[in-house]
């Protein structure tokens, strides 16, 4: 009897780092990181149904070089065929914090604010694409706005 639910397909792990290396590199917490990667994989497939592959940037959980508040994360990239769709940090609980989507050919670069554009009286910045002010948030010295539920750090 066929199930009415969809069958989840495993993503192909590409690149130099395997899930086995993640297991070994993170000692006692290796199995937790494998579970986190599985949850992140499911989340990414739900958010980006066309992805087919995942690249783990390094086997050892680490402090993010770009986002100071992201400590103890694995960096991953998700692909559709050979094209990178989105990158992000996977936390031990399986949560994925995505970076910006990669632009496809023909797409224009999205606007991203700079620190000197922030109105420090109202903690807003003007978005010229949407012609509106966006609230600026601060987290451990880093600033970000939210666009479509995605944090855009600057």
Tab-separated table of N, CA and C in Angstrom:
chain	number	residue	atom	x	y	z
A	1	UNK	N	0.844	-1.182	0.000
A	1	UNK	CA	0.000	0.000	0.000
A	1	UNK	C	0.882	1.236	0.000
A	2	UNK	N	0.611	2.158	-0.875
A	2	UNK	CA	1.422	3.373	-0.998
A	2	UNK	C	1.051	4.377	0.072
A	3	UNK	N	2.038	5.054	0.553
A	3	UNK	CA	1.828	6.098	1.560
A	3	UNK	C	1.465	7.393	0.863
A	4	UNK	N	0.612	8.184	1.503
A	4	UNK	CA	0.248	9.474	0.918
A	4	UNK	C	1.322	10.529	1.171
A	5	UNK	N	2.229	10.269	2.103
A	5	UNK	CA	3.311	11.214	2.397
A	5	UNK	C	4.431	11.072	1.390
A	6	UNK	N	5.240	12.088	1.279
A	6	UNK	CA	6.348	12.026	0.336
A	6	UNK	C	7.518	11.274	0.958
A	7	UNK	N	8.282	10.627	0.113
A	7	UNK	CA	9.453	9.888	0.559
A	7	UNK	C	10.637	10.835	0.525
A	8	UNK	N	11.370	10.900	1.635
A	8	UNK	CA	12.534	11.776	1.705
A	8	UNK	C	13.714	11.062	1.072
A	9	UNK	N	14.359	11.744	0.138
A	9	UNK	CA	15.546	11.186	-0.476
A	9	UNK	C	16.773	11.783	0.212
A	10	UNK	N	17.774	10.958	0.395
A	10	UNK	CA	19.001	11.446	1.026
A	10	UNK	C	19.763	12.308	0.027
A	11	UNK	N	20.351	13.378	0.526
A	11	UNK	CA	21.191	14.219	-0.318
A	11	UNK	C	22.535	13.533	-0.521
A	12	UNK	N	23.110	13.724	-1.680
A	12	UNK	CA	24.443	13.215	-1.961
A	12	UNK	C	25.434	14.118	-1.235
A	13	UNK	N	26.321	13.525	-0.449
A	13	UNK	CA	27.353	14.310	0.233
A	13	UNK	C	28.526	14.441	-0.734
A	14	UNK	N	28.832	15.695	-1.105
A	14	UNK	CA	29.911	15.969	-2.049
A	14	UNK	C	31.055	16.657	-1.308
A	15	UNK	N	32.197	16.741	-1.933
A	15	UNK	CA	33.337	17.404	-1.307
A	15	UNK	C	34.221	16.424	-0.570
A	16	UNK	N	35.164	16.960	0.173
A	16	UNK	CA	36.192	16.151	0.826
A	16	UNK	C	35.768	15.576	2.172
A	17	UNK	N	34.746	16.161	2.810
A	17	UNK	CA	34.380	15.760	4.171
A	17	UNK	C	33.150	14.857	4.145
A	18	UNK	N	33.274	13.685	4.751
A	18	UNK	CA	32.160	12.741	4.834
A	18	UNK	C	31.496	12.838	6.208
A	19	UNK	N	30.312	12.253	6.319
A	19	UNK	CA	29.647	12.213	7.622
A	19	UNK	C	30.456	11.370	8.611
A	20	UNK	N	31.137	10.358	8.117
A	20	UNK	CA	31.994	9.543	8.975
A	20	UNK	C	33.122	10.363	9.587
A	21	UNK	N	33.668	11.291	8.817
A	21	UNK	CA	34.716	12.165	9.339
A	21	UNK	C	34.163	13.105	10.404
A	22	UNK	N	32.920	13.572	10.211
A	22	UNK	CA	32.275	14.415	11.226
A	22	UNK	C	32.121	13.615	12.515
A	23	UNK	N	31.683	12.370	12.391
A	23	UNK	CA	31.515	11.495	13.557
A	23	UNK	C	32.833	11.351	14.318
A	24	UNK	N	33.909	11.072	13.611
A	24	UNK	CA	35.209	10.851	14.250
A	24	UNK	C	35.846	12.127	14.784
A	25	UNK	N	35.714	13.229	14.079
A	25	UNK	CA	36.382	14.477	14.466
A	25	UNK	C	35.781	15.109	15.715
A	26	UNK	N	34.526	14.809	16.002
A	26	UNK	CA	33.847	15.451	17.126
A	26	UNK	C	33.714	14.550	18.348
A	27	UNK	N	34.549	13.527	18.415
A	27	UNK	CA	34.682	12.633	19.572
A	27	UNK	C	33.335	12.206	20.148
A	28	UNK	N	33.113	12.490	21.428
A	28	UNK	CA	31.909	12.027	22.130
A	28	UNK	C	30.625	12.606	21.553
A	29	UNK	N	30.710	13.747	20.889
A	29	UNK	CA	29.517	14.402	20.349
A	29	UNK	C	29.293	14.100	18.866
A	30	UNK	N	30.099	13.220	18.311
A	30	UNK	CA	29.997	12.921	16.882
A	30	UNK	C	28.619	12.452	16.453
A	31	UNK	N	27.995	11.566	17.234
A	31	UNK	CA	26.665	11.067	16.863
A	31	UNK	C	25.620	12.178	16.944
A	32	UNK	N	25.798	13.116	17.887
A	32	UNK	CA	24.888	14.267	17.971
A	32	UNK	C	24.990	15.108	16.697
A	33	UNK	N	26.222	15.286	16.194
A	33	UNK	CA	26.417	16.077	14.981
A	33	UNK	C	25.836	15.373	13.761
A	34	UNK	N	25.888	14.036	13.725
A	34	UNK	CA	25.265	13.318	12.613
A	34	UNK	C	23.754	13.525	12.630
A	35	UNK	N	23.155	13.487	13.821
A	35	UNK	CA	21.714	13.758	13.946
A	35	UNK	C	21.398	15.182	13.508
A	36	UNK	N	22.250	16.131	13.908
A	36	UNK	CA	22.047	17.533	13.526
A	36	UNK	C	22.102	17.686	12.008
A	37	UNK	N	23.049	17.008	11.366
A	37	UNK	CA	23.149	17.077	9.907
A	37	UNK	C	21.914	16.477	9.238
A	38	UNK	N	21.387	15.384	9.801
A	38	UNK	CA	20.174	14.774	9.246
A	38	UNK	C	18.983	15.721	9.345
A	39	UNK	N	18.837	16.382	10.498
A	39	UNK	CA	17.747	17.347	10.683
A	39	UNK	C	17.923	18.518	9.719
A	40	UNK	N	19.151	19.016	9.610
A	40	UNK	CA	19.433	20.139	8.706
A	40	UNK	C	19.141	19.755	7.255
A	41	UNK	N	19.474	18.539	6.897
A	41	UNK	CA	19.215	18.045	5.546
A	41	UNK	C	17.706	18.050	5.258
A	42	UNK	N	16.917	17.561	6.208
A	42	UNK	CA	15.454	17.550	6.048
A	42	UNK	C	14.906	18.972	5.942
A	43	UNK	N	15.419	19.865	6.784
A	43	UNK	CA	14.976	21.264	6.765
A	43	UNK	C	15.296	21.908	5.424
A	44	UNK	N	16.517	21.711	4.959
A	44	UNK	CA	16.934	22.309	3.688
A	44	UNK	C	16.112	21.760	2.525
A	45	UNK	N	15.802	20.473	2.555
A	45	UNK	CA	14.985	19.891	1.489
A	45	UNK	C	13.571	20.456	1.508
A	46	UNK	N	13.049	20.737	2.693
A	46	UNK	CA	11.716	21.342	2.792
A	46	UNK	C	11.749	22.786	2.284
A	47	UNK	N	12.822	23.510	2.616
A	47	UNK	CA	12.941	24.915	2.215
A	47	UNK	C	13.340	25.081	0.748
A	48	UNK	N	14.134	24.153	0.241
A	48	UNK	CA	14.645	24.211	-1.133
A	48	UNK	C	14.465	22.824	-1.767
A	49	UNK	N	13.257	22.513	-2.253
A	49	UNK	CA	12.938	21.157	-2.725
A	49	UNK	C	13.817	20.640	-3.865
A	50	UNK	N	14.478	21.515	-4.601
A	50	UNK	CA	15.274	21.071	-5.748
A	50	UNK	C	16.706	20.688	-5.397
A	51	UNK	N	17.116	20.860	-4.142
A	51	UNK	CA	18.509	20.537	-3.818
A	51	UNK	C	18.731	19.032	-3.912
A	52	UNK	N	19.946	18.679	-4.331
A	52	UNK	CA	20.292	17.274	-4.523
A	52	UNK	C	21.554	16.869	-3.776
A	53	UNK	N	22.338	17.850	-3.333
A	53	UNK	CA	23.609	17.536	-2.696
A	53	UNK	C	23.939	18.474	-1.560
A	54	UNK	N	24.844	18.016	-0.709
A	54	UNK	CA	25.276	18.794	0.450
A	54	UNK	C	26.785	18.643	0.590
A	55	UNK	N	27.464	19.757	0.830
A	55	UNK	CA	28.905	19.736	1.089
A	55	UNK	C	29.144	20.226	2.505
A	56	UNK	N	29.864	19.445	3.283
A	56	UNK	CA	30.228	19.820	4.647
A	56	UNK	C	31.613	20.450	4.559
A	57	UNK	N	31.734	21.704	5.006
A	57	UNK	CA	32.975	22.454	4.789
A	57	UNK	C	34.128	21.982	5.667
A	58	UNK	N	33.855	21.433	6.822
A	58	UNK	CA	34.902	20.946	7.711
A	58	UNK	C	34.310	19.946	8.682
A	59	UNK	N	35.077	18.942	9.064
A	59	UNK	CA	34.539	17.878	9.910
A	59	UNK	C	34.333	18.307	11.359
A	60	UNK	N	35.139	19.238	11.838
A	60	UNK	CA	35.100	19.626	13.247
A	60	UNK	C	34.183	20.824	13.461
A	61	UNK	N	33.269	20.708	14.428
A	61	UNK	CA	32.419	21.852	14.785
A	61	UNK	C	33.329	22.989	15.233
A	62	UNK	N	32.958	24.225	14.873
A	62	UNK	CA	33.870	25.351	15.062
A	62	UNK	C	33.120	26.645	15.329
A	63	UNK	N	33.866	27.673	15.700
A	63	UNK	CA	33.359	29.038	15.825
A	63	UNK	C	33.301	29.637	14.426
A	64	UNK	N	32.153	30.213	14.061
A	64	UNK	CA	32.017	30.842	12.747
A	64	UNK	C	32.997	31.998	12.613
A	65	UNK	N	33.577	32.128	11.438
A	65	UNK	CA	34.473	33.250	11.154
A	65	UNK	C	33.690	34.493	10.755
A	66	UNK	N	32.445	34.299	10.304
A	66	UNK	CA	31.645	35.413	9.814
A	66	UNK	C	30.610	35.902	10.813
A	67	UNK	N	30.068	35.013	11.623
A	67	UNK	CA	29.006	35.381	12.562
A	67	UNK	C	29.464	35.003	13.969
A	68	UNK	N	29.864	36.004	14.741
A	68	UNK	CA	30.438	35.751	16.063
A	68	UNK	C	29.501	34.983	16.991
A	69	UNK	N	28.196	35.157	16.829
A	69	UNK	CA	27.252	34.478	17.717
A	69	UNK	C	27.070	33.005	17.356
A	70	UNK	N	27.668	32.564	16.262
A	70	UNK	CA	27.552	31.167	15.857
A	70	UNK	C	28.794	30.392	16.294
A	71	UNK	N	28.765	29.922	17.525
A	71	UNK	CA	29.860	29.085	18.003
A	71	UNK	C	29.398	27.636	17.941
A	72	UNK	N	30.330	26.738	17.770
A	72	UNK	CA	30.040	25.318	17.730
A	72	UNK	C	29.049	24.991	16.608
A	73	UNK	N	29.457	25.231	15.374
A	73	UNK	CA	28.622	24.975	14.197
A	73	UNK	C	29.405	24.200	13.141
A	74	UNK	N	28.675	23.594	12.230
A	74	UNK	CA	29.255	23.023	11.022
A	74	UNK	C	28.803	23.892	9.855
A	75	UNK	N	29.702	24.197	8.951
A	75	UNK	CA	29.363	24.987	7.767
A	75	UNK	C	29.011	24.033	6.634
A	76	UNK	N	27.874	24.288	5.987
A	76	UNK	CA	27.420	23.423	4.905
A	76	UNK	C	26.998	24.258	3.699
A	77	UNK	N	27.051	23.625	2.536
A	77	UNK	CA	26.556	24.220	1.293
A	77	UNK	C	25.594	23.209	0.687
A	78	UNK	N	24.487	23.713	0.137
A	78	UNK	CA	23.502	22.849	-0.500
A	78	UNK	C	23.480	23.138	-1.995
A	79	UNK	N	23.404	22.076	-2.803
A	79	UNK	CA	23.522	22.181	-4.251
A	79	UNK	C	22.311	21.610	-4.980
A	80	UNK	N	22.049	22.176	-6.147
A	80	UNK	CA	21.140	21.583	-7.123
A	80	UNK	C	22.027	21.218	-8.299
A	81	UNK	N	22.317	19.944	-8.438
A	81	UNK	CA	23.309	19.519	-9.429
A	81	UNK	C	24.662	20.083	-9.037
A	82	UNK	N	25.275	20.851	-9.938
A	82	UNK	CA	26.574	21.457	-9.649
A	82	UNK	C	26.460	22.892	-9.160
A	83	UNK	N	25.240	23.432	-9.109
A	83	UNK	CA	25.033	24.828	-8.711
A	83	UNK	C	24.730	24.936	-7.223
A	84	UNK	N	25.517	25.766	-6.522
A	84	UNK	CA	25.236	26.011	-5.104
A	84	UNK	C	23.969	26.846	-5.008
A	85	UNK	N	23.052	26.413	-4.151
A	85	UNK	CA	21.788	27.113	-3.952
A	85	UNK	C	21.860	27.997	-2.716
A	86	UNK	N	22.337	27.432	-1.612
A	86	UNK	CA	22.352	28.162	-0.333
A	86	UNK	C	23.435	27.555	0.555
A	87	UNK	N	23.981	28.364	1.438
A	87	UNK	CA	24.947	27.904	2.434
A	87	UNK	C	24.390	28.221	3.805
A	88	UNK	N	24.978	27.630	4.822
A	88	UNK	CA	24.522	27.953	6.162
A	88	UNK	C	25.335	27.275	7.237
A	89	UNK	N	24.968	27.607	8.465
A	89	UNK	CA	25.577	26.986	9.637
A	89	UNK	C	24.571	26.033	10.262
A	90	UNK	N	25.029	24.835	10.582
A	90	UNK	CA	24.202	23.850	11.269
A	90	UNK	C	24.613	23.848	12.733
A	91	UNK	N	23.629	24.031	13.610
A	91	UNK	CA	23.863	23.997	15.052
A	91	UNK	C	23.612	22.576	15.557
A	92	UNK	N	24.081	22.266	16.764
A	92	UNK	CA	23.978	20.906	17.279
A	92	UNK	C	22.533	20.422	17.404
A	93	UNK	N	21.584	21.337	17.554
A	93	UNK	CA	20.180	20.924	17.642
A	93	UNK	C	19.559	20.715	16.259
A	94	UNK	N	20.347	20.897	15.196
A	94	UNK	CA	19.866	20.693	13.837
A	94	UNK	C	19.360	21.945	13.153
A	95	UNK	N	19.292	23.050	13.904
A	95	UNK	CA	18.831	24.306	13.300
A	95	UNK	C	19.835	24.760	12.239
A	96	UNK	N	19.304	25.270	11.129
A	96	UNK	CA	20.149	25.795	10.059
A	96	UNK	C	19.941	27.295	9.980
A	97	UNK	N	21.021	28.058	10.060
A	97	UNK	CA	20.975	29.497	9.809
A	97	UNK	C	21.575	29.702	8.429
A	98	UNK	N	20.713	30.066	7.484
A	98	UNK	CA	21.156	30.241	6.102
A	98	UNK	C	21.862	31.573	5.910
A	99	UNK	N	22.808	31.572	4.989
A	99	UNK	CA	23.386	32.824	4.504
A	99	UNK	C	22.533	33.255	3.316
A	100	UNK	N	23.016	34.210	2.545
A	100	UNK	CA	22.254	34.651	1.376
A	100	UNK	C	22.269	33.588	0.287
A	101	UNK	N	21.167	33.541	-0.463
A	101	UNK	CA	21.102	32.627	-1.598
A	101	UNK	C	22.076	33.076	-2.674
A	102	UNK	N	22.637	32.121	-3.353
A	102	UNK	CA	23.529	32.430	-4.470
A	102	UNK	C	22.687	32.914	-5.639
A	103	UNK	N	23.152	33.953	-6.298
A	103	UNK	CA	22.428	34.492	-7.446
A	103	UNK	C	22.597	33.576	-8.650
A	104	UNK	N	21.532	33.375	-9.370
A	104	UNK	CA	21.584	32.608	-10.616
A	104	UNK	C	21.901	33.584	-11.751
A	105	UNK	N	22.325	33.073	-12.878
A	105	UNK	CA	22.634	33.966	-13.998
A	105	UNK	C	21.386	34.755	-14.368
A	106	UNK	N	21.572	36.022	-14.658
A	106	UNK	CA	20.461	36.888	-15.008
A	106	UNK	C	19.839	37.599	-13.822
A	107	UNK	N	20.162	37.175	-12.592
A	107	UNK	CA	19.631	37.853	-11.414
A	107	UNK	C	20.550	39.004	-11.050
A	108	UNK	N	19.961	40.068	-10.540
A	108	UNK	CA	20.792	41.190	-10.110
A	108	UNK	C	21.179	41.006	-8.640
A	109	UNK	N	22.259	41.636	-8.259
A	109	UNK	CA	22.738	41.599	-6.874
A	109	UNK	C	21.703	42.239	-5.964
A	110	UNK	N	21.407	41.583	-4.849
A	110	UNK	CA	20.472	42.145	-3.883
A	110	UNK	C	21.136	43.236	-3.073
A	111	UNK	N	20.326	44.193	-2.658
A	111	UNK	CA	20.800	45.275	-1.809
A	111	UNK	C	21.173	44.713	-0.443
A	112	UNK	N	22.252	45.244	0.107
A	112	UNK	CA	22.689	44.897	1.455
A	112	UNK	C	23.127	46.194	2.122
A	113	UNK	N	22.619	46.479	3.331
A	113	UNK	CA	22.970	47.743	3.982
A	113	UNK	C	24.413	47.754	4.473
A	114	UNK	N	24.878	48.957	4.784
A	114	UNK	CA	26.176	49.120	5.430
A	114	UNK	C	25.940	49.789	6.778
A	115	UNK	N	26.910	49.695	7.656
A	115	UNK	CA	26.765	50.267	9.001
A	115	UNK	C	26.531	51.775	8.976
A	116	UNK	N	27.149	52.460	8.025
A	116	UNK	CA	26.995	53.916	7.998
A	116	UNK	C	25.626	54.356	7.475
A	117	UNK	N	24.815	53.441	6.965
A	117	UNK	CA	23.459	53.768	6.529
A	117	UNK	C	22.437	53.668	7.668
A	118	UNK	N	22.846	53.157	8.813
A	118	UNK	CA	21.924	52.940	9.929
A	118	UNK	C	21.610	54.260	10.625
A	119	UNK	N	20.321	54.550	10.772
A	119	UNK	CA	19.867	55.694	11.566
A	119	UNK	C	19.902	55.233	13.023
A	120	UNK	N	20.888	55.726	13.786
A	120	UNK	CA	21.078	55.238	15.149
A	120	UNK	C	20.071	55.810	16.137
A	121	UNK	N	19.263	56.773	15.721
A	121	UNK	CA	18.185	57.259	16.583
A	121	UNK	C	17.012	56.275	16.582
A	122	UNK	N	16.685	55.754	15.403
A	122	UNK	CA	15.546	54.835	15.297
A	122	UNK	C	15.967	53.383	15.070
A	123	UNK	N	17.269	53.133	14.897
A	123	UNK	CA	17.814	51.817	14.579
A	123	UNK	C	17.067	51.201	13.399
A	124	UNK	N	17.016	51.990	12.312
A	124	UNK	CA	16.442	51.521	11.055
A	124	UNK	C	17.398	51.859	9.921
A	125	UNK	N	17.158	51.234	8.791
A	125	UNK	CA	17.917	51.510	7.579
A	125	UNK	C	16.917	51.503	6.422
A	126	UNK	N	17.133	52.387	5.457
A	126	UNK	CA	16.212	52.480	4.324
A	126	UNK	C	16.579	51.454	3.258
A	127	UNK	N	15.602	50.639	2.858
A	127	UNK	CA	15.774	49.631	1.816
A	127	UNK	C	15.286	50.230	0.497
A	128	UNK	N	16.207	50.597	-0.405
A	128	UNK	CA	15.803	51.239	-1.657
A	128	UNK	C	15.064	50.299	-2.614
A	129	UNK	N	15.263	48.986	-2.481
A	129	UNK	CA	14.555	48.042	-3.348
A	129	UNK	C	13.075	47.968	-2.991
A	130	UNK	N	12.778	47.914	-1.705
A	130	UNK	CA	11.389	47.806	-1.242
A	130	UNK	C	10.798	49.156	-0.864
A	131	UNK	N	11.638	50.199	-0.913
A	131	UNK	CA	11.215	51.566	-0.587
A	131	UNK	C	10.545	51.644	0.786
A	132	UNK	N	11.244	51.081	1.779
A	132	UNK	CA	10.742	51.136	3.149
A	132	UNK	C	11.912	51.063	4.121
A	133	UNK	N	11.638	51.443	5.366
A	133	UNK	CA	12.645	51.354	6.422
A	133	UNK	C	12.574	49.969	7.054
A	134	UNK	N	13.732	49.417	7.336
A	134	UNK	CA	13.813	48.110	7.993
A	134	UNK	C	14.461	48.274	9.355
A	135	UNK	N	13.961	47.533	10.335
A	135	UNK	CA	14.511	47.555	11.685
A	135	UNK	C	15.871	46.872	11.671
A	136	UNK	N	16.829	47.473	12.364
A	136	UNK	CA	18.175	46.917	12.481
A	136	UNK	C	18.293	46.261	13.850
A	137	UNK	N	18.829	45.046	13.870
A	137	UNK	CA	19.024	44.294	15.102
A	137	UNK	C	20.517	44.159	15.365
A	138	UNK	N	20.861	43.986	16.628
A	138	UNK	CA	22.265	43.826	16.998
A	138	UNK	C	22.400	42.568	17.830
A	139	UNK	N	23.446	41.799	17.530
A	139	UNK	CA	23.706	40.572	18.263
A	139	UNK	C	25.217	40.431	18.430
A	140	UNK	N	25.687	40.574	19.639
A	140	UNK	CA	27.111	40.444	19.976
A	140	UNK	C	27.997	41.275	19.049
A	141	UNK	N	27.617	42.524	18.850
A	141	UNK	CA	28.424	43.437	18.052
A	141	UNK	C	28.163	43.393	16.559
A	142	UNK	N	27.386	42.437	16.098
A	142	UNK	CA	27.058	42.319	14.682
A	142	UNK	C	25.679	42.907	14.440
A	143	UNK	N	25.499	43.541	13.294
A	143	UNK	CA	24.208	44.108	12.921
A	143	UNK	C	23.574	43.244	11.836
A	144	UNK	N	22.231	43.193	11.844
A	144	UNK	CA	21.529	42.494	10.779
A	144	UNK	C	20.128	43.052	10.616
A	145	UNK	N	19.564	42.825	9.445
A	145	UNK	CA	18.154	43.083	9.176
A	145	UNK	C	17.556	41.741	8.765
A	146	UNK	N	16.249	41.665	8.756
A	146	UNK	CA	15.605	40.446	8.285
A	146	UNK	C	14.887	40.736	6.977
A	147	UNK	N	15.169	39.907	5.989
A	147	UNK	CA	14.496	39.998	4.695
A	147	UNK	C	13.907	38.626	4.408
A	148	UNK	N	12.601	38.562	4.383
A	148	UNK	CA	11.934	37.284	4.127
A	148	UNK	C	12.250	36.232	5.162
A	149	UNK	N	12.435	36.637	6.415
A	149	UNK	CA	12.739	35.694	7.485
A	149	UNK	C	14.193	35.266	7.548
A	150	UNK	N	15.027	35.795	6.657
A	150	UNK	CA	16.453	35.454	6.630
A	150	UNK	C	17.248	36.627	7.178
A	151	UNK	N	18.150	36.333	8.104
A	151	UNK	CA	19.005	37.380	8.664
A	151	UNK	C	20.065	37.768	7.638
A	152	UNK	N	20.156	39.069	7.359
A	152	UNK	CA	21.185	39.599	6.456
A	152	UNK	C	22.160	40.372	7.332
A	153	UNK	N	23.330	39.786	7.567
A	153	UNK	CA	24.329	40.355	8.476
A	153	UNK	C	25.157	41.406	7.757
A	154	UNK	N	25.536	42.443	8.492
A	154	UNK	CA	26.437	43.460	7.935
A	154	UNK	C	27.202	44.122	9.049
